[in-house]
Amino acid sequence: MIGGLNGSGKTNLLDAIHYLSFGKSYFTATDSTNVRYGQSFLRVEGSYDEPSTKVAVKLGRGRKKQLEWNGSTYEKLIEHVGKIPLMMVAPDDSALVKGPSEGRRRLFNMALSQLKRDYLLALLRYNKILKQRNALLKQHDSSRPPEEALLLSYDAALSKEAAFIFEERKQLCADIEEHFHFYHQAITGGKEKVALAYKSSLQEEPLASSLLRERSREIILQRTTQGVHKDELQFTIEEHKLKRSGSQGQQKSYLLALKLALHRWIFKFTEQRPLLLLDDLFDKLDSERVKNLLRLLMQDDFGQVFITDTQSDRLKLLGDELHLEYRLLIIEEGKCKSFDQEIFKP
Amino acid sequence: MDFPSKLIGDAVTEFSRLPGIGKKTALRLVLHLLNKPVEEAQSLGNAVVRLREDVQYCIDCFSICEAERCSICSNVGRNQDLICVVESIRELIAIENTKQYHGLYHVLGGVISPVDGIGPEQLKVDELIERVKAKEVKEVLMAISPTMEGDTTIFYISKRLESHPAKITTIARGVSFGGELEYVDEMTLARSIATRLPYENYLVKR
C-alpha cells in the first residue's frame, strides 16, 4: 500500500512497475515525455522474486530504448512482453468506457499479447498491411482507382491475419465471461446486471468478402473501413449502454470486474499471477465497494497487489480492519519517506 | 575536418558521399591513392566514368550490361523456360554465384510498398507479365525477400499471371545451412516445421 499527497509520485511509482513489464508507460505512447524535464535519460530497475530476475529499461534521447533481463539486452522489446505479467487499474480508465473503441481494443491486445506471442506478431503484421493498404487507397481516388489485383493482394494478407486475431479475441471473451460476472457481483453485491459483448464484422462474414463488398465505398473514402481494427467491445448495464446509463461508480466497478477477470485469465494460462496495480483505490467507489474489492482480492488470492491512496491512515485502517497482509509505504516528493520494515501480518 | 589542400578536401568530400564511407575512411582512401602511381588513380577514375556513361539496362531482364541484351539473356545455353524474379541486381549476383541456377532472370527494381510511394508502375512488373506471356515461360521462380512487402509483391504478380499456365514457385524459406537450431528465431522455426519436407527431398542432386 502506497500513501502520499497529490503529486508526490505514487502513480509514477506504479507506472515505473508498468514500464518494467511492457517497456512503456501506461499513460502515454510518447516515450520522451517519461523522461524528467531537463534530464537526458531515464532508467528503471526492478528486482523480482518470481521469476527471480532483474529487469532494467534505459532510454536516452536519440537512442534506442533498451530492455535488459538479468543484464542481457533484448534484441526486440516484444520478446519481453508477458514475462512479467501485469494488470493495471487507474482513474484514467474511465476513457475505456467513454472514449473511442480503440481503447477497448487495446485492452484486448494488452491481455492477449501478454499471453500469446503469436497474437502480438499477427497484430503487428495486420497493422503493417493495413498501413500499406491505406497508403494505396490514399494515392488513388474513384476517378483513378487502385488496381484490383493489388487490392486483392492486400485483402488476402489482411484477411489471413484478421481471421486469427478474431478467433483469439472471441475466445478471450468467452473465457473471461464467467469470472467477469462473478467479480462484478462480488464488488457490487449483485445489485447490477451487466453484460459484455464482442462485436466484429467477422462474425457475419470473412474479411475478404466484406472488403470486396465495400470496394467502391473504400475507394471513395480512401481508407480501409472493414477489419478487426474496427472491432468493438460492448459494455452494457441493465441492457443499456454503460457509457450513457452507468454512473461513474458503476462504470468503475464494471472495469474493475473486467480487469480482474483478465488478471485471472492470464493466471489460468501462465500459472503466473500478474502483478495487480490499483491506482487511487477510492477513486469513484464507495467504501462498501472498496471493502468488497479488497475482500475479493484476498479470498481469490490475486498475488501481489499495489494500491495507492492519498490518505495513508485510511489505508492503514482498511488494512487492519480487513486483516490484510500488507506493508505501507509513504511517498513524499518522489522519494519513499518511510516504509514498514516488516510485512504486517494479521 | 580541415585539409591542407583543397584538392584533398574535394576528393574526401566525394568519397565520403559513398555509402558506408565516413570522413576518416575517405581521407585514408585519398592518401592511399596519392601514394600509388598516377596510372592507378587514372584507371579508377576511368572505371567510374565508364560505369556511369556506358552502363545499359538489358531490354529483357533489366539487369545491368554493356550491350542491348545482357550476357545471361543472350546465352542460348540457359533454360529459356524458367525466369527467376529478383528485387535488384544484388540478388541476381548472389544467385549466379551459387552456380545452381541456369534459367533467366527478371530484375523488378524493388518491391511494392505504397507507403514509400512504390506501386507496380514504378517496377518492371508489366514487362515481366508481357515477357512471360510472349515467351511462353513455363515457370516463374520468385526469389524475393520474405517480408510483408515481398509477399504482397509475389501475391500480386501471381494474381496477374493467374490466366497464364506458367507455374509460380518461390525459393524455400527456413533454417539456414550450418546454423544451430537453437539459435533460429521462433517464427522461422515455426514455419520450417509447418512447411516440413519429406527427407528424400533433401538429397538434392549436386
Coordinates of C-alpha atoms in Angstrom, one line a residue:
Chain A
M1 CA 0.0 0.0 0.0
I2 CA 1.4 3.3 -1.1
G3 CA 0.3 6.6 0.6
G4 CA 1.2 10.1 -0.2
L5 CA -0.2 13.5 -1.1
N6 CA -1.2 14.7 -4.6
G7 CA 1.8 15.0 -6.9
S8 CA 4.1 13.1 -4.5
G9 CA 4.8 10.3 -7.1
K10 CA 2.5 7.4 -6.2
T11 CA 1.2 6.9 -9.7
N12 CA 4.7 7.5 -11.0
L13 CA 5.9 4.5 -9.0
L14 CA 3.1 2.3 -10.3
D15 CA 3.9 3.4 -13.9
A16 CA 7.6 2.5 -13.3
I17 CA 6.4 -1.0 -12.5
H18 CA 4.3 -1.0 -15.6
Y19 CA 7.3 0.2 -17.6
L20 CA 9.3 -2.8 -16.5
S21 CA 6.6 -5.2 -17.7
F22 CA 5.7 -3.6 -21.0
G23 CA 8.7 -1.4 -21.8
K24 CA 6.4 1.6 -21.9
S25 CA 4.2 3.8 -19.8
Y26 CA 0.6 3.1 -19.1
F27 CA -0.4 6.6 -19.7
T28 CA 1.4 7.9 -22.7
A29 CA 2.6 6.4 -26.0
T30 CA 5.4 9.1 -26.3
D31 CA 8.5 7.8 -24.6
S32 CA 10.2 11.1 -24.4
T33 CA 7.5 12.5 -22.1
N34 CA 8.5 10.0 -19.4
V35 CA 12.0 11.5 -19.0
R36 CA 12.1 14.1 -16.3
Y37 CA 12.3 17.7 -17.5
G38 CA 15.9 18.8 -18.0
Q39 CA 17.3 15.3 -17.9
S40 CA 18.7 13.4 -20.8
F41 CA 17.7 9.8 -20.0
L42 CA 15.6 7.6 -17.8
R43 CA 16.4 4.2 -16.2
V44 CA 14.1 2.0 -14.4
E45 CA 15.2 -1.1 -12.5
G46 CA 13.3 -3.8 -10.8
S47 CA 14.1 -6.9 -8.9
Y48 CA 11.6 -9.8 -8.9
D49 CA 11.3 -12.9 -6.8
E50 CA 9.1 -15.0 -9.1
P51 CA 10.7 -15.4 -11.6
S52 CA 13.9 -14.5 -9.8
T53 CA 15.3 -11.8 -12.1
K54 CA 16.3 -8.2 -12.5
V55 CA 14.8 -6.1 -15.3
A56 CA 16.0 -2.7 -16.4
V57 CA 14.8 -0.3 -19.0
K58 CA 17.0 2.5 -20.3
L59 CA 16.0 5.3 -22.6
G60 CA 18.3 8.1 -23.7
R61 CA 17.4 11.0 -26.0
G62 CA 18.1 10.0 -29.6
R63 CA 19.0 6.5 -28.6
K64 CA 17.0 3.3 -29.0
K65 CA 15.2 2.1 -25.9
Q66 CA 16.8 -0.9 -24.3
L67 CA 15.4 -3.6 -22.1
E68 CA 17.6 -5.9 -20.0
W69 CA 16.7 -9.2 -18.5
N70 CA 19.3 -10.2 -15.8
G71 CA 21.8 -8.0 -17.5
S72 CA 21.4 -9.2 -21.1
T73 CA 19.7 -6.9 -23.6
Y74 CA 16.8 -8.0 -25.6
E75 CA 17.1 -7.7 -29.4
K76 CA 13.5 -6.8 -29.7
L77 CA 11.3 -5.3 -27.0
I78 CA 8.4 -7.6 -27.8
E79 CA 10.3 -10.6 -26.6
H80 CA 9.8 -9.3 -23.1
V81 CA 6.1 -8.7 -23.2
G82 CA 4.4 -11.3 -21.0
K83 CA 7.4 -12.3 -19.0
I84 CA 6.3 -10.2 -16.0
P85 CA 2.5 -10.2 -16.5
L86 CA 0.7 -7.2 -15.1
M87 CA -2.7 -5.7 -14.8
M88 CA -3.2 -2.0 -14.0
V89 CA -6.3 -0.1 -12.9
A90 CA -6.2 3.7 -12.9
P91 CA -8.7 6.5 -12.8
D92 CA -7.9 7.3 -16.4
D93 CA -9.6 4.0 -17.3
S94 CA -12.9 5.8 -17.5
A95 CA -11.8 6.7 -21.0
L96 CA -12.2 3.0 -21.8
V97 CA -16.0 3.4 -21.3
K98 CA -16.5 6.9 -22.6
G99 CA -13.8 7.0 -25.3
P100 CA -13.5 5.5 -28.8
S101 CA -13.4 1.8 -29.4
E102 CA -9.6 1.9 -29.9
G103 CA -9.1 1.9 -26.2
R104 CA -11.2 -1.1 -25.7
R105 CA -9.4 -3.0 -28.4
R106 CA -6.2 -2.0 -26.7
L107 CA -7.5 -3.7 -23.6
F108 CA -7.9 -6.9 -25.6
N109 CA -4.5 -6.5 -27.1
M110 CA -2.8 -5.9 -23.8
A111 CA -4.2 -9.1 -22.3
L112 CA -3.7 -11.3 -25.3
S113 CA -0.2 -10.1 -26.2
Q114 CA 1.0 -10.9 -22.7
L115 CA -0.1 -14.4 -23.1
K116 CA 0.4 -15.2 -26.8
R117 CA 3.4 -14.1 -28.8
D118 CA 1.6 -15.3 -31.9
Y119 CA -1.2 -12.8 -31.3
L120 CA 1.2 -9.9 -30.9
L121 CA 3.0 -10.9 -34.1
A122 CA -0.2 -11.3 -36.0
L123 CA -1.4 -7.9 -34.8
L124 CA 1.9 -6.2 -35.8
R125 CA 1.7 -7.8 -39.2
Y126 CA -2.0 -6.8 -39.5
N127 CA -1.2 -3.2 -38.7
K128 CA 1.6 -3.1 -41.2
I129 CA -0.5 -4.5 -44.0
L130 CA -3.3 -2.1 -43.1
K131 CA -0.9 0.8 -43.3
Q132 CA 0.2 -0.2 -46.8
R133 CA -3.4 -0.8 -47.9
N134 CA -4.4 2.6 -46.6
A135 CA -1.5 4.3 -48.3
L136 CA -2.5 2.7 -51.6
L137 CA -6.1 3.9 -51.2
K138 CA -4.9 7.4 -50.3
Q139 CA -2.8 7.6 -53.5
H140 CA -5.8 6.9 -55.7
D141 CA -9.4 8.1 -55.9
S142 CA -12.6 7.0 -57.7
S143 CA -11.6 8.6 -61.0
R144 CA -8.3 6.7 -60.9
P145 CA -9.0 3.7 -58.7
P146 CA -6.2 1.4 -57.5
E147 CA -5.5 -1.8 -59.4
E148 CA -7.9 -4.6 -58.4
A149 CA -5.2 -7.2 -58.4
L150 CA -3.1 -5.2 -56.0
L151 CA -6.0 -4.6 -53.6
L152 CA -6.8 -8.3 -53.7
S153 CA -3.2 -9.0 -52.7
Y154 CA -3.6 -6.8 -49.6
D155 CA -7.1 -8.2 -48.9
A156 CA -5.7 -11.8 -48.9
A157 CA -2.9 -10.9 -46.5
L158 CA -5.2 -8.8 -44.2
S159 CA -7.9 -11.5 -44.1
K160 CA -5.4 -14.2 -43.0
E161 CA -4.2 -12.1 -40.0
A162 CA -7.7 -10.8 -39.2
A163 CA -9.1 -14.4 -39.0
F164 CA -6.6 -15.3 -36.4
I165 CA -7.0 -12.1 -34.4
F166 CA -10.7 -12.5 -34.5
E167 CA -10.7 -16.1 -33.2
E168 CA -8.4 -15.2 -30.4
R169 CA -10.5 -12.2 -29.3
K170 CA -13.7 -14.2 -29.5
Q171 CA -12.1 -17.0 -27.4
L172 CA -10.9 -14.5 -24.8
C173 CA -14.4 -13.0 -24.4
A174 CA -15.9 -16.5 -23.9
D175 CA -13.1 -17.4 -21.5
I176 CA -13.5 -14.4 -19.2
E177 CA -17.3 -14.1 -19.1
E178 CA -17.9 -16.3 -16.1
H179 CA -15.3 -14.6 -13.9
F180 CA -16.3 -11.2 -15.0
H181 CA -19.8 -11.7 -13.7
F182 CA -18.6 -13.3 -10.6
Y183 CA -16.2 -10.5 -9.8
H184 CA -18.8 -7.9 -10.7
Q185 CA -21.3 -9.4 -8.3
A186 CA -18.7 -9.6 -5.5
I187 CA -17.8 -5.9 -5.9
T188 CA -21.3 -4.6 -6.3
G189 CA -23.1 -7.1 -4.1
G190 CA -25.1 -8.3 -7.1
K191 CA -27.1 -5.0 -7.4
E192 CA -26.5 -4.5 -11.1
K193 CA -27.0 -6.7 -14.2
V194 CA -24.1 -6.2 -16.7
A195 CA -23.1 -7.8 -20.0
L196 CA -20.0 -7.9 -22.2
A197 CA -20.3 -8.5 -25.9
Y198 CA -17.7 -8.7 -28.6
K199 CA -18.8 -7.2 -32.0
S200 CA -16.9 -7.8 -35.2
S201 CA -17.8 -7.8 -38.8
L202 CA -16.0 -11.1 -39.0
Q203 CA -18.9 -12.7 -37.1
E204 CA -21.0 -12.1 -40.2
E205 CA -18.6 -13.0 -43.0
P206 CA -14.8 -13.4 -43.6
L207 CA -12.9 -10.2 -44.1
A208 CA -12.0 -10.9 -47.7
S209 CA -15.7 -10.9 -48.7
S210 CA -16.7 -7.7 -46.8
L211 CA -13.7 -5.9 -48.3
L212 CA -14.9 -7.0 -51.7
R213 CA -18.4 -5.8 -51.0
E214 CA -17.2 -2.4 -49.7
R215 CA -14.8 -1.9 -52.5
S216 CA -16.3 1.2 -54.2
R217 CA -17.0 2.9 -50.8
E218 CA -13.5 2.3 -49.6
I219 CA -12.1 3.8 -52.8
I220 CA -14.2 6.9 -52.3
L221 CA -13.3 7.2 -48.6
Q222 CA -9.7 6.3 -49.4
R223 CA -9.3 4.1 -46.4
T224 CA -9.9 0.6 -45.1
T225 CA -13.3 0.5 -43.4
Q226 CA -13.6 -3.2 -42.7
G227 CA -11.5 -5.4 -40.4
V228 CA -10.5 -6.2 -36.9
H229 CA -9.3 -2.6 -36.4
K230 CA -13.0 -1.7 -36.3
D231 CA -13.9 -4.4 -33.7
E232 CA -16.0 -3.2 -30.7
L233 CA -16.3 -4.5 -27.2
Q234 CA -19.8 -3.5 -25.9
F235 CA -20.2 -2.7 -22.3
T236 CA -23.8 -2.8 -21.1
I237 CA -25.6 -2.3 -17.8
E238 CA -29.2 -3.3 -17.3
E239 CA -29.3 -3.8 -21.1
H240 CA -28.3 -0.2 -21.8
K241 CA -25.0 1.3 -22.9
L242 CA -22.8 1.6 -19.9
K243 CA -21.4 4.8 -21.3
R244 CA -24.8 6.5 -21.2
S245 CA -26.6 4.8 -18.4
G246 CA -23.9 3.9 -15.9
S247 CA -22.9 6.3 -13.1
Q248 CA -19.1 6.9 -12.6
G249 CA -19.1 4.4 -9.8
Q250 CA -20.9 1.8 -11.8
Q251 CA -18.5 2.3 -14.7
K252 CA -15.6 1.9 -12.4
S253 CA -17.0 -1.3 -10.9
Y254 CA -17.6 -2.7 -14.3
L255 CA -14.0 -2.0 -15.4
L256 CA -12.6 -3.4 -12.2
A257 CA -14.5 -6.7 -12.7
L258 CA -13.3 -6.8 -16.3
K259 CA -9.7 -6.3 -15.4
L260 CA -9.8 -8.8 -12.6
A261 CA -11.3 -11.3 -15.0
L262 CA -8.4 -10.7 -17.4
H263 CA -6.0 -11.0 -14.5
R264 CA -7.5 -14.4 -13.6
W265 CA -7.4 -15.4 -17.3
I266 CA -3.7 -14.6 -17.6
F267 CA -3.0 -16.5 -14.4
K268 CA -5.0 -19.5 -15.6
F269 CA -2.9 -19.9 -18.7
T270 CA 0.5 -18.9 -17.5
E271 CA 0.3 -20.1 -13.9
Q272 CA 2.0 -16.9 -13.0
R273 CA 0.0 -14.3 -11.0
P274 CA 0.1 -11.0 -12.8
L275 CA 1.1 -8.0 -10.6
L276 CA -2.1 -6.0 -9.9
L277 CA -1.8 -2.3 -9.7
L278 CA -4.7 -0.3 -8.3
D279 CA -4.1 3.4 -8.7
D280 CA -6.1 5.6 -6.5
L281 CA -8.2 2.9 -4.8
F282 CA -11.0 5.1 -3.6
D283 CA -11.5 6.8 -7.0
K284 CA -15.2 6.9 -7.7
L285 CA -16.0 3.9 -5.4
D286 CA -18.0 4.0 -2.1
S287 CA -16.3 2.5 0.9
E288 CA -18.6 -0.6 0.7
R289 CA -17.4 -1.4 -2.8
V290 CA -13.7 -0.8 -1.8
K291 CA -14.1 -3.3 1.0
N292 CA -15.8 -5.8 -1.2
L293 CA -13.0 -5.4 -3.7
L294 CA -10.2 -5.9 -1.1
R295 CA -12.0 -8.9 0.4
L296 CA -12.3 -10.4 -3.1
L297 CA -8.6 -9.9 -3.7
M298 CA -7.7 -11.7 -0.5
Q299 CA -10.2 -14.6 -1.0
D300 CA -9.3 -15.3 -4.6
D301 CA -5.6 -14.9 -4.0
F302 CA -4.7 -12.3 -6.6
G303 CA -1.0 -12.4 -5.6
Q304 CA 0.9 -9.2 -5.1
V305 CA -1.2 -6.0 -5.3
F306 CA 0.0 -2.4 -5.3
I307 CA -2.6 0.1 -4.0
T308 CA -2.2 3.9 -3.8
D309 CA -4.3 6.4 -1.9
T310 CA -3.8 10.0 -0.8
Q311 CA -4.7 9.2 2.8
S312 CA -2.2 6.8 4.3
D313 CA -4.1 6.5 7.6
R314 CA -7.2 5.4 5.7
L315 CA -5.2 2.7 4.0
K316 CA -3.8 1.5 7.4
L317 CA -7.3 1.4 8.9
L318 CA -8.6 -0.6 6.0
G319 CA -5.7 -3.0 6.2
D320 CA -6.2 -3.6 9.8
E321 CA -10.0 -3.8 9.6
L322 CA -9.9 -6.4 6.8
H323 CA -6.9 -8.3 8.3
L324 CA -4.8 -7.7 5.1
E325 CA -1.2 -8.8 4.9
Y326 CA 0.4 -5.5 3.9
R327 CA 3.3 -3.2 4.0
L328 CA 2.8 0.6 4.0
L329 CA 5.0 3.0 2.0
I330 CA 4.7 6.7 2.3
I331 CA 5.9 8.8 -0.7
E332 CA 6.9 12.4 -0.4
E333 CA 8.3 14.5 -3.2
G334 CA 9.2 11.5 -5.4
K335 CA 11.0 9.7 -2.6
C336 CA 9.9 6.9 -0.2
K337 CA 9.8 8.7 3.2
S338 CA 9.0 5.7 5.3
F339 CA 8.0 2.1 5.0
D340 CA 7.3 -0.7 7.3
Q341 CA 10.3 -2.9 7.6
E342 CA 8.2 -6.0 8.2
I343 CA 5.1 -7.1 6.3
F344 CA 2.2 -6.6 8.6
K345 CA 0.5 -10.0 9.1
P346 CA -2.8 -10.3 10.8
Chain B
M1 CA 37.6 18.4 -40.9
D2 CA 40.2 20.8 -42.3
F3 CA 42.6 19.8 -45.1
P4 CA 45.9 21.4 -46.1
S5 CA 44.9 21.3 -49.8
K6 CA 41.6 22.0 -51.5
L7 CA 42.3 19.0 -53.9
I8 CA 42.4 16.6 -50.9
G9 CA 39.3 18.3 -49.5
D10 CA 37.3 17.9 -52.7
A11 CA 38.4 14.2 -53.1
V12 CA 37.5 13.5 -49.4
T13 CA 34.1 15.1 -49.9
E14 CA 33.4 13.0 -52.9
F15 CA 34.5 9.7 -51.4
S16 CA 32.5 10.3 -48.2
R17 CA 29.3 10.6 -50.1
L18 CA 29.5 6.9 -50.8
P19 CA 27.5 4.5 -48.6
G20 CA 29.4 3.3 -45.6
I21 CA 32.3 5.7 -46.0
G22 CA 32.9 8.4 -43.4
K23 CA 35.3 11.4 -43.5
K24 CA 38.2 9.4 -41.9
T25 CA 37.9 6.4 -44.3
A26 CA 37.6 8.8 -47.2
L27 CA 40.8 10.5 -46.2
R28 CA 42.6 7.2 -45.9
L29 CA 41.5 6.2 -49.4
V30 CA 42.6 9.6 -50.8
L31 CA 46.0 9.4 -49.2
H32 CA 46.4 5.8 -50.4
L33 CA 45.7 6.9 -54.0
L34 CA 48.3 9.7 -53.6
N35 CA 50.9 7.2 -52.6
K36 CA 50.3 5.0 -55.7
P37 CA 51.4 5.6 -59.3
V38 CA 49.2 8.0 -61.1
E39 CA 48.0 5.3 -63.6
E40 CA 46.2 3.5 -60.8
A41 CA 44.2 6.6 -59.9
Q42 CA 43.5 7.1 -63.6
S43 CA 42.2 3.6 -64.1
L44 CA 40.0 4.0 -61.0
G45 CA 38.6 7.3 -62.4
N46 CA 38.1 5.9 -65.8
A47 CA 36.3 2.8 -64.5
V48 CA 33.9 5.1 -62.6
V49 CA 33.2 7.3 -65.5
R50 CA 32.7 4.4 -67.9
L51 CA 30.5 2.7 -65.5
R52 CA 28.1 5.7 -65.4
E53 CA 28.4 6.6 -69.1
D54 CA 28.3 3.2 -70.8
V55 CA 26.0 1.3 -68.4
Q56 CA 22.8 0.0 -70.0
Y57 CA 19.9 -2.0 -68.8
C58 CA 19.1 -5.3 -70.5
I59 CA 16.0 -4.9 -72.6
D60 CA 14.7 -8.2 -71.5
C61 CA 15.6 -8.7 -67.8
F62 CA 16.6 -5.1 -66.8
S63 CA 19.9 -6.3 -65.4
I64 CA 23.0 -4.1 -65.9
C65 CA 25.0 -4.8 -69.0
E66 CA 27.1 -3.1 -71.7
A67 CA 25.1 -4.2 -74.7
E68 CA 21.4 -4.1 -75.6
R69 CA 20.9 -7.6 -74.1
C70 CA 22.8 -8.9 -71.1
S71 CA 25.2 -11.9 -71.3
I72 CA 22.7 -14.2 -69.4
C73 CA 19.7 -13.3 -71.7
S74 CA 21.8 -13.8 -74.8
N75 CA 23.2 -17.1 -73.7
V76 CA 21.2 -19.7 -75.6
G77 CA 22.6 -22.5 -73.3
R78 CA 20.4 -21.2 -70.5
N79 CA 17.0 -22.6 -69.7
Q80 CA 14.6 -20.2 -71.6
D81 CA 11.5 -21.7 -69.9
L82 CA 12.5 -20.5 -66.4
I83 CA 12.5 -17.0 -65.1
C84 CA 13.8 -16.0 -61.7
V85 CA 12.3 -12.8 -60.4
V86 CA 14.6 -10.7 -58.1
E87 CA 14.3 -7.3 -56.4
S88 CA 17.7 -5.9 -57.6
I89 CA 20.9 -6.9 -59.3
R90 CA 22.4 -7.7 -55.9
E91 CA 20.2 -10.8 -55.5
L92 CA 20.9 -11.7 -59.1
I93 CA 24.7 -11.7 -58.4
A94 CA 24.2 -13.8 -55.3
I95 CA 22.1 -16.4 -57.1
E96 CA 24.6 -16.5 -60.0
N97 CA 27.4 -17.2 -57.6
T98 CA 25.6 -20.3 -56.3
K99 CA 26.0 -21.8 -59.9
Q100 CA 22.9 -23.8 -59.1
Y101 CA 20.6 -21.8 -61.4
H102 CA 20.6 -22.0 -65.1
G103 CA 17.5 -20.1 -66.2
L104 CA 16.9 -16.4 -66.9
Y105 CA 16.3 -13.5 -64.6
H106 CA 14.0 -10.6 -64.3
V107 CA 15.0 -7.6 -62.1
L108 CA 12.0 -5.8 -60.7
G109 CA 13.8 -2.8 -59.2
G110 CA 12.2 -3.1 -55.8
V111 CA 9.1 -4.4 -54.1
I112 CA 5.6 -2.9 -53.8
S113 CA 5.2 -0.5 -50.9
P114 CA 2.6 2.3 -51.3
V115 CA 3.9 3.8 -48.0
D116 CA 7.2 4.5 -49.8
G117 CA 5.3 5.6 -53.0
I118 CA 6.3 2.4 -54.8
G119 CA 3.5 0.8 -56.8
P120 CA 3.6 -1.7 -59.6
E121 CA 4.1 1.1 -62.1
Q122 CA 7.4 2.0 -60.6
L123 CA 8.6 -1.5 -61.0
K124 CA 9.2 -3.7 -64.1
V125 CA 6.1 -5.8 -63.4
D126 CA 4.2 -5.1 -66.7
E127 CA 7.4 -6.0 -68.6
L128 CA 7.6 -9.3 -66.6
I129 CA 4.0 -10.2 -67.4
E130 CA 4.4 -9.4 -71.0
R131 CA 7.6 -11.4 -71.2
V132 CA 6.1 -14.5 -69.5
K133 CA 3.2 -14.4 -71.9
A134 CA 5.2 -13.7 -75.1
K135 CA 7.9 -16.2 -74.5
E136 CA 5.6 -18.9 -73.1
V137 CA 7.7 -19.3 -70.0
K138 CA 6.9 -22.4 -68.1
E139 CA 8.0 -21.5 -64.6
V140 CA 8.4 -18.2 -62.7
L141 CA 10.6 -18.5 -59.6
M142 CA 10.1 -15.8 -57.0
A143 CA 13.4 -15.1 -55.2
I144 CA 12.1 -12.2 -53.2
S145 CA 12.7 -11.3 -49.5
P146 CA 10.2 -12.9 -47.2
T147 CA 8.9 -9.6 -45.8
M148 CA 5.3 -8.4 -45.9
E149 CA 6.1 -6.2 -48.9
G150 CA 7.9 -9.1 -50.6
D151 CA 4.9 -11.4 -50.0
T152 CA 2.5 -8.8 -51.4
T153 CA 4.6 -8.4 -54.5
I154 CA 4.6 -12.2 -55.0
F155 CA 0.9 -12.4 -54.5
Y156 CA 0.2 -9.6 -56.9
I157 CA 2.4 -11.0 -59.6
S158 CA 0.8 -14.4 -59.3
K159 CA -2.6 -12.8 -59.4
R160 CA -1.6 -11.1 -62.7
L161 CA -0.4 -14.4 -64.1
E162 CA -3.5 -16.3 -63.0
S163 CA -4.8 -16.8 -66.5
H164 CA -1.4 -17.9 -67.8
P165 CA -0.3 -21.6 -67.4
A166 CA 3.1 -20.7 -66.1
K167 CA 3.9 -22.4 -62.7
I168 CA 4.7 -19.9 -59.9
T169 CA 7.3 -21.1 -57.4
T170 CA 9.2 -19.4 -54.5
I171 CA 12.5 -20.1 -53.0
A172 CA 12.4 -22.3 -49.9
R173 CA 12.2 -20.5 -46.5
G174 CA 13.6 -21.9 -43.3
V175 CA 16.6 -22.9 -41.3
S176 CA 19.9 -21.9 -42.9
F177 CA 22.7 -24.2 -43.6
G178 CA 25.4 -24.7 -40.9
G179 CA 23.1 -22.9 -38.4
E180 CA 22.4 -24.2 -34.9
L181 CA 18.7 -25.0 -34.5
E182 CA 18.6 -23.4 -31.0
Y183 CA 19.6 -20.0 -32.4
V184 CA 17.0 -19.9 -35.1
D185 CA 14.3 -17.4 -34.4
E186 CA 10.9 -18.7 -33.4
M187 CA 9.0 -17.5 -36.4
T188 CA 11.4 -19.2 -38.9
L189 CA 11.5 -22.4 -36.9
A190 CA 7.7 -22.5 -36.6
R191 CA 7.4 -22.0 -40.4
S192 CA 10.0 -24.6 -41.0
I193 CA 8.0 -27.1 -39.1
A194 CA 4.8 -26.1 -40.7
T195 CA 6.3 -26.5 -44.2
R196 CA 8.4 -29.5 -43.5
L197 CA 9.6 -31.7 -46.4
P198 CA 10.0 -35.5 -46.9
Y199 CA 13.6 -36.4 -46.2
E200 CA 14.3 -37.6 -49.7
N201 CA 13.8 -34.0 -50.9
Y202 CA 16.9 -33.1 -49.1
L203 CA 19.1 -35.5 -51.0
V204 CA 19.5 -32.9 -53.8
K205 CA 21.4 -33.8 -56.8
R206 CA 24.7 -31.9 -56.9

